[in-house]
CSV table of C-alpha atoms in Angstrom, one decimal:
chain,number,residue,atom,x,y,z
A,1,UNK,CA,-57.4,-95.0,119.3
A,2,UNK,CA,-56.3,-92.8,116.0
A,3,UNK,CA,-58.5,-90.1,115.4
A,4,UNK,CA,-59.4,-90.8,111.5
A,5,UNK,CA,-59.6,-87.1,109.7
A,6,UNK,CA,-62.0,-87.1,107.0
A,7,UNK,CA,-60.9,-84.4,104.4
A,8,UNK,CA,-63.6,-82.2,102.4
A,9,UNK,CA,-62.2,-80.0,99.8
A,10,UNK,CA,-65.1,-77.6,99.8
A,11,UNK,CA,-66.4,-76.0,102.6
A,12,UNK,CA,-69.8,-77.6,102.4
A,13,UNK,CA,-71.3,-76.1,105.9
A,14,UNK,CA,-70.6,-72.6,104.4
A,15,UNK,CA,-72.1,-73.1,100.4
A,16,UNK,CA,-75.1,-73.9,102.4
A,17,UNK,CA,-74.8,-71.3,105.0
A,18,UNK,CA,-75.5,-68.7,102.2
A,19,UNK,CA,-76.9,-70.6,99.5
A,20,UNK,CA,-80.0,-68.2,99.5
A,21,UNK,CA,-77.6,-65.9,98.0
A,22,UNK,CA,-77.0,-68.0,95.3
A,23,UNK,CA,-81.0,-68.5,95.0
A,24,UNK,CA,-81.1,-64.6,94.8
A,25,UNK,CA,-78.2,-64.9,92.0
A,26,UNK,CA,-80.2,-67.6,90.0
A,27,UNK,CA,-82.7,-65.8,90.2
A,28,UNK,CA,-81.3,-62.3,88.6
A,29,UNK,CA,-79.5,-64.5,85.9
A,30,UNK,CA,-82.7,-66.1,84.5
A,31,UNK,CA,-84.6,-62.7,85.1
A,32,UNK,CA,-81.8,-60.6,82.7
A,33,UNK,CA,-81.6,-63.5,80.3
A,34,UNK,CA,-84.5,-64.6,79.9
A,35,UNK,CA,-86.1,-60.8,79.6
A,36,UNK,CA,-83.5,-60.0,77.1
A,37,UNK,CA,-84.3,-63.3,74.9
A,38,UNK,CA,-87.9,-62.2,74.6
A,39,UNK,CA,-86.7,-58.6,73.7
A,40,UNK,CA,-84.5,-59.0,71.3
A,41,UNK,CA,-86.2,-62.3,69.9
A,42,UNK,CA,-89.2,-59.4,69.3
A,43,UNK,CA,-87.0,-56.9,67.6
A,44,UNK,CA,-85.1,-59.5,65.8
A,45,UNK,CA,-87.9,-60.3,63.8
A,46,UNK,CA,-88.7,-57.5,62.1
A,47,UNK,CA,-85.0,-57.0,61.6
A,48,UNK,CA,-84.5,-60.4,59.7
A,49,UNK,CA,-87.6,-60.1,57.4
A,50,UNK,CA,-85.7,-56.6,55.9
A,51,UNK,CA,-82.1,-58.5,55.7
A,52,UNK,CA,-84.2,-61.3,53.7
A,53,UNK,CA,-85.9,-59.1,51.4
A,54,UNK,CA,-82.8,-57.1,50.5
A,55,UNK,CA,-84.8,-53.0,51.0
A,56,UNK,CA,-82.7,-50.9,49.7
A,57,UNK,CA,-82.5,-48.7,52.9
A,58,UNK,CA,-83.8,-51.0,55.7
A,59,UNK,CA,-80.9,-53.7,55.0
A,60,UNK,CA,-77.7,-51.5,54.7
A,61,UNK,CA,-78.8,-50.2,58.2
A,62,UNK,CA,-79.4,-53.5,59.8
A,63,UNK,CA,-76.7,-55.4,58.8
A,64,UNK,CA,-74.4,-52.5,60.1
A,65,UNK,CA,-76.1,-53.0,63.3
A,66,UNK,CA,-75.8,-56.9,63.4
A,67,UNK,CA,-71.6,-56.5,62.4
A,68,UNK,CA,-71.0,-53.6,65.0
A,69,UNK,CA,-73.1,-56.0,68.1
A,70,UNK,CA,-71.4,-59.3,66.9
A,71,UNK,CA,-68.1,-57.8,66.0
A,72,UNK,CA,-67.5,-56.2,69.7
A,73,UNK,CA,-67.4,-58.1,72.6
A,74,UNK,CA,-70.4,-58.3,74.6
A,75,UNK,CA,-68.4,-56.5,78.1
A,76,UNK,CA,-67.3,-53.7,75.6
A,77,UNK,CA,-71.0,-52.9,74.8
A,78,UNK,CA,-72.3,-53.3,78.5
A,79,UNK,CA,-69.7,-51.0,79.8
A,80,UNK,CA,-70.1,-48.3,77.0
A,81,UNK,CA,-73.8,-48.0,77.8
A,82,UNK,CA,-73.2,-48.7,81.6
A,83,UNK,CA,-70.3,-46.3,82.2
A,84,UNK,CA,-69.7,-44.6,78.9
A,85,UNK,CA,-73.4,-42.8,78.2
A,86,UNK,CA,-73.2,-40.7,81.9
A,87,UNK,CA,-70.4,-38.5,80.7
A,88,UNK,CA,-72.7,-36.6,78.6
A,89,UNK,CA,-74.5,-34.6,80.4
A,90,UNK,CA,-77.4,-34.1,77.7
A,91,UNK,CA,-78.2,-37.8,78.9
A,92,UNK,CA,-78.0,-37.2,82.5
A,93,UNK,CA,-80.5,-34.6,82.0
A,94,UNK,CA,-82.8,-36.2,79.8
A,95,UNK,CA,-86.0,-38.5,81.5
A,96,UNK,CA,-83.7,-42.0,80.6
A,97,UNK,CA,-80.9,-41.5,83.1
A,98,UNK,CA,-82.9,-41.4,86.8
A,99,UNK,CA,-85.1,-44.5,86.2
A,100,UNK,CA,-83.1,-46.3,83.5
A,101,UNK,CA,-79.4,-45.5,82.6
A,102,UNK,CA,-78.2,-44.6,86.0
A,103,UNK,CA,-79.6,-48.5,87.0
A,104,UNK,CA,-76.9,-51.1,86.7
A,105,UNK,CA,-79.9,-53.9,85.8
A,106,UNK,CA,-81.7,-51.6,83.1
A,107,UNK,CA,-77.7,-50.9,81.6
A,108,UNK,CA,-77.2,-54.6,81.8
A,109,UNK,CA,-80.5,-55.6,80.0
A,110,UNK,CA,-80.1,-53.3,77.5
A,111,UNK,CA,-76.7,-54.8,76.3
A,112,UNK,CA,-77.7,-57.9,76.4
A,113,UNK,CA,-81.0,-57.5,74.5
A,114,UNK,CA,-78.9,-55.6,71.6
A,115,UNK,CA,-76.2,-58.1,71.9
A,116,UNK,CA,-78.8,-61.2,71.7
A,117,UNK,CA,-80.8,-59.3,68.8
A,118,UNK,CA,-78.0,-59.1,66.6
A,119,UNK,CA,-77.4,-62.6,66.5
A,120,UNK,CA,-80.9,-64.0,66.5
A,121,UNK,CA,-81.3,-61.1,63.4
A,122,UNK,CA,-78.6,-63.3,61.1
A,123,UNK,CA,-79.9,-66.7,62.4
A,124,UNK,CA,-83.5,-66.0,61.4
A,125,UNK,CA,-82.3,-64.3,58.1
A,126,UNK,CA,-80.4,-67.3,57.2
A,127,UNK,CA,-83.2,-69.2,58.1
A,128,UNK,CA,-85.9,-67.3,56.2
A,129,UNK,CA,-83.3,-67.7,53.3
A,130,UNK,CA,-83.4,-71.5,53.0
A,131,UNK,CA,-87.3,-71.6,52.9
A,132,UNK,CA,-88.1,-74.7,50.1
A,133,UNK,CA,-88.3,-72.5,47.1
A,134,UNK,CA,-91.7,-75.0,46.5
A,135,UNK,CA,-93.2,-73.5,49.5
A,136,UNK,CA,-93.2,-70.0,48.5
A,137,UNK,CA,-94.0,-71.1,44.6
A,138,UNK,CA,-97.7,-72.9,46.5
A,139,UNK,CA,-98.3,-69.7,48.7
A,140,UNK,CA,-97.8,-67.4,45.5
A,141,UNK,CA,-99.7,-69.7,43.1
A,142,UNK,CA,-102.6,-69.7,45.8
A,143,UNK,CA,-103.0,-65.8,46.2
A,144,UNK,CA,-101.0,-65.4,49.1
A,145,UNK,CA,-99.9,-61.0,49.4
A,146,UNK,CA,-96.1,-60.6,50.2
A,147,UNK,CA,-97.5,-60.1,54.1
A,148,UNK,CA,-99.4,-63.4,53.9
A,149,UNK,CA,-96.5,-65.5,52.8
A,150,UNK,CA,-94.6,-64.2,55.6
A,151,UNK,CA,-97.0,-64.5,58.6
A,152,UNK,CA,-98.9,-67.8,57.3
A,153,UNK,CA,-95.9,-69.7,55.5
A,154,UNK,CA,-92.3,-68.5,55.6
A,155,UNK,CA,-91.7,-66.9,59.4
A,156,UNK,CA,-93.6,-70.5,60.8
A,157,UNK,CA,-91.0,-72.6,58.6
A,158,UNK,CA,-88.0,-70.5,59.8
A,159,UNK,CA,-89.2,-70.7,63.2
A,160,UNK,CA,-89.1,-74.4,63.3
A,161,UNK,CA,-86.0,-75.1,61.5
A,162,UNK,CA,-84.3,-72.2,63.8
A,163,UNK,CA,-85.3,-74.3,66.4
A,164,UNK,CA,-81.7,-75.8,67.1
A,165,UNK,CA,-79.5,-72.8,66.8
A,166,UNK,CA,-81.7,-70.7,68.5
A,167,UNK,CA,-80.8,-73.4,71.8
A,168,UNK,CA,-77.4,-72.9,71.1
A,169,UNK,CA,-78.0,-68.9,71.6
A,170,UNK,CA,-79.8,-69.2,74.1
A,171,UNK,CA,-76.9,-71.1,76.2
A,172,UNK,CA,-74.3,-68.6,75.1
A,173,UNK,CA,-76.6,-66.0,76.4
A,174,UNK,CA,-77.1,-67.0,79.6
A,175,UNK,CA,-72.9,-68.1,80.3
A,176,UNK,CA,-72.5,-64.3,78.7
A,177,UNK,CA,-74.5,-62.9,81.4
A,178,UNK,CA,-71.8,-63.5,84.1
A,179,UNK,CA,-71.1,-59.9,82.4
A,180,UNK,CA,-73.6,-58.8,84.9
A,181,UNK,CA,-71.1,-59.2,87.9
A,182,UNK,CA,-68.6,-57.0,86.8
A,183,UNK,CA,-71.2,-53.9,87.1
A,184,UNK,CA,-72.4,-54.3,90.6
A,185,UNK,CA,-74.9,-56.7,90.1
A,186,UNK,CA,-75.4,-60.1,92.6
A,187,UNK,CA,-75.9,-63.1,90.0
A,188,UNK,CA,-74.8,-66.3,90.1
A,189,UNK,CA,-71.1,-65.5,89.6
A,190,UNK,CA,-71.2,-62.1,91.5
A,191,UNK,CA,-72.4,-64.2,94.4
A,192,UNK,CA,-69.6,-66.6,94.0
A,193,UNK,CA,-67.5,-63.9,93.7
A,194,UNK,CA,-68.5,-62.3,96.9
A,195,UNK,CA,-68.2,-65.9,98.6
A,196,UNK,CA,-64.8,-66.4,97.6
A,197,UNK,CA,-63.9,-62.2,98.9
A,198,UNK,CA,-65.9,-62.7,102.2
A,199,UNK,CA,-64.3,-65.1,103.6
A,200,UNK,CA,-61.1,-65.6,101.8
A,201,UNK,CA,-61.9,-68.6,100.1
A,202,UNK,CA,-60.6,-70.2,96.6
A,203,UNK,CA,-62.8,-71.5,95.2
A,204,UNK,CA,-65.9,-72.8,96.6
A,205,UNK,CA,-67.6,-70.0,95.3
A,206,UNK,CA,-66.4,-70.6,92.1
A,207,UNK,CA,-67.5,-74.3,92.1
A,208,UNK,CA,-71.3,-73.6,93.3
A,209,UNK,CA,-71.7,-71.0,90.4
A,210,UNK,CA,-70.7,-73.5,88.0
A,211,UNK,CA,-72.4,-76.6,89.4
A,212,UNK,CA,-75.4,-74.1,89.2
A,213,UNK,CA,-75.0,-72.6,85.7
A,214,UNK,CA,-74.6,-76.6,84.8
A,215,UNK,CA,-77.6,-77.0,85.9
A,216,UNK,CA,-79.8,-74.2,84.4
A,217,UNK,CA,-78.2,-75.5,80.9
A,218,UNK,CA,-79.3,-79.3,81.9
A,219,UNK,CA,-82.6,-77.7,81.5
A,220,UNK,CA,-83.0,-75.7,78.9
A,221,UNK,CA,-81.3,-78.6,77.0
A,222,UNK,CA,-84.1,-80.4,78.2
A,223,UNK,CA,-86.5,-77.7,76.8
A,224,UNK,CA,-85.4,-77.4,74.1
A,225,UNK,CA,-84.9,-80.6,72.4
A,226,UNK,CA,-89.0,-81.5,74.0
A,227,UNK,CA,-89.5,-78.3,71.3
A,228,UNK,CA,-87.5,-80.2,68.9
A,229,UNK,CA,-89.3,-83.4,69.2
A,230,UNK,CA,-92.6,-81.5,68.9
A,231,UNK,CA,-91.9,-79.0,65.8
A,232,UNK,CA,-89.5,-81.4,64.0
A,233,UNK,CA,-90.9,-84.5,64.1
A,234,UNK,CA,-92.2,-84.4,60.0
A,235,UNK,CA,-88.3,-83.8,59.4
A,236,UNK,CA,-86.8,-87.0,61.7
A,237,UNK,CA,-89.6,-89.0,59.6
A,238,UNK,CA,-88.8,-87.8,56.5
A,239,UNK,CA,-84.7,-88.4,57.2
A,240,UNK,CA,-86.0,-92.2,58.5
A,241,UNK,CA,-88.0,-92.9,56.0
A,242,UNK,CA,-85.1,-91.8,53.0
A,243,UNK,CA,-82.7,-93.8,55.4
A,244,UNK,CA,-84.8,-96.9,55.3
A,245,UNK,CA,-85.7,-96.4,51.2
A,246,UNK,CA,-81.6,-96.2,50.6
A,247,UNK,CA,-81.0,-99.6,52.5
A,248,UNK,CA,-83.7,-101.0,51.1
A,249,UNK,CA,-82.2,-100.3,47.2
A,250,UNK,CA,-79.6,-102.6,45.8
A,251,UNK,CA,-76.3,-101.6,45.5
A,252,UNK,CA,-76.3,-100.8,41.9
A,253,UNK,CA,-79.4,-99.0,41.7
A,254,UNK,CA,-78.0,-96.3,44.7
A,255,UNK,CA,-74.7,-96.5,42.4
């Protein structure tokens, strides 16, 4: 009787073996995304409204801010701040370095809030920028104060229409966080990357990390375009109904 092999290119029985590891991983890589979305969502805001209204002093700054963050490489700027601020020793000394800049997590969200601040700072602006000209005409016509336009009228419009390029930052965020690994810390990819060291393996490691990351972007996908559906849904009617209205016209009247 032949003995029939059955070949598996991964090694299953070991993924699962240590798959809380790769739990632990997930879990660090939505922790320092996620926390660094929310910060530099919150300082991106401010940031935006003073590239839209052109101040004299305020804008110069931040838009050198935005070009030096998108114009260097994300691993640059987390291993300046992780490695490069300990050789002063004025820093060492001061009350940041024990509970904050001597952690590899604290180095690592910092960069990344920075990083993601930068960009959401240009996509808001852009998007405060292409506010319906109408829409500021009715809030100034009815009284509104330069602060009213912008809290009640202006930042809720650029919110919305944000809404898809914000999911696209969101995504780039999380695949830039595999950063993370390559300063000590165990997220998704570190854990692969110990999988593969531990016991010699190619790249089963490898494979589970992506499946994973796969995954996580499956859902904010999912998120996201439920958000779409919800805060865009006066846009998809207005683009159906001037769809429908341009069929319905005779050739020589849309001529």
């Amino acid at each position: 009787m032949e003995t029939v092999l059955t070949y598996i290119p991964l090694d299953v029985a070991l993924i699962a073996a240590n798959f809380d590891r790769f739990l632990y991983g997930v879990w660090m890589t939505l922790n320092l995304t996620f926390l660094s979305l929310v910060l530099g969502g919150l300082l991106s805001i401010p940031m935006a409204i003073a590239r839209a209204s052109g101040h004299a002093v305020l804008n110069p700054l931040v838009q050198g801010y935005t070009y030096v963050f998108r114009g260097t490489p994300l691993l640059v700027q987390t291993y300046l701040i992780y490695y490069g601020v300990g050789q002063f020793e004025v820093i060492r000394q001061s009350f940041l370095w024990d509970p904050i800049l001597s952690s590899a997590w604290w180095c690592a969200l910092i960069a990344f809030t920075l990083n993601t601040a930068a960009y959401t700072t240009e996509l808001l602006r852009g998007a405060i920028a292409d506010t319906p000209k109408g829409e500021v005409e009715a809030a100034i016509a009815t009284g509104h104060s330069y602060c009213s336009r912008m809290r009640r009228i202006i930042l809720p419009s650029a919110f919305r229409r944000a809404i898809p390029a914000y999911s696209n930052e969101v995504i780039f965020m999380l695949h830039g966080s595999v950063i993370a690994s390559t300063i000590t810390l165990q997220d998704i990819l570190g854990v692969g990357r110990w999988l593969n060291g531990r016991y010699y393996l190619a790249y089963e490691g490898f494979i589970t990390a992506a499946v994973l990351y796969f995954l996580i972007v499956l859902c904010i996908t999912w998120i996201f375009r439920s958000i779409e559906r919800r805060y865009l849904r006066h846009l998809t009617r207005r683009a159906t109904t001037a769809s429908s209205d341009a069929v319905s016209l005779p050739t020589a009247e849309r001529i």
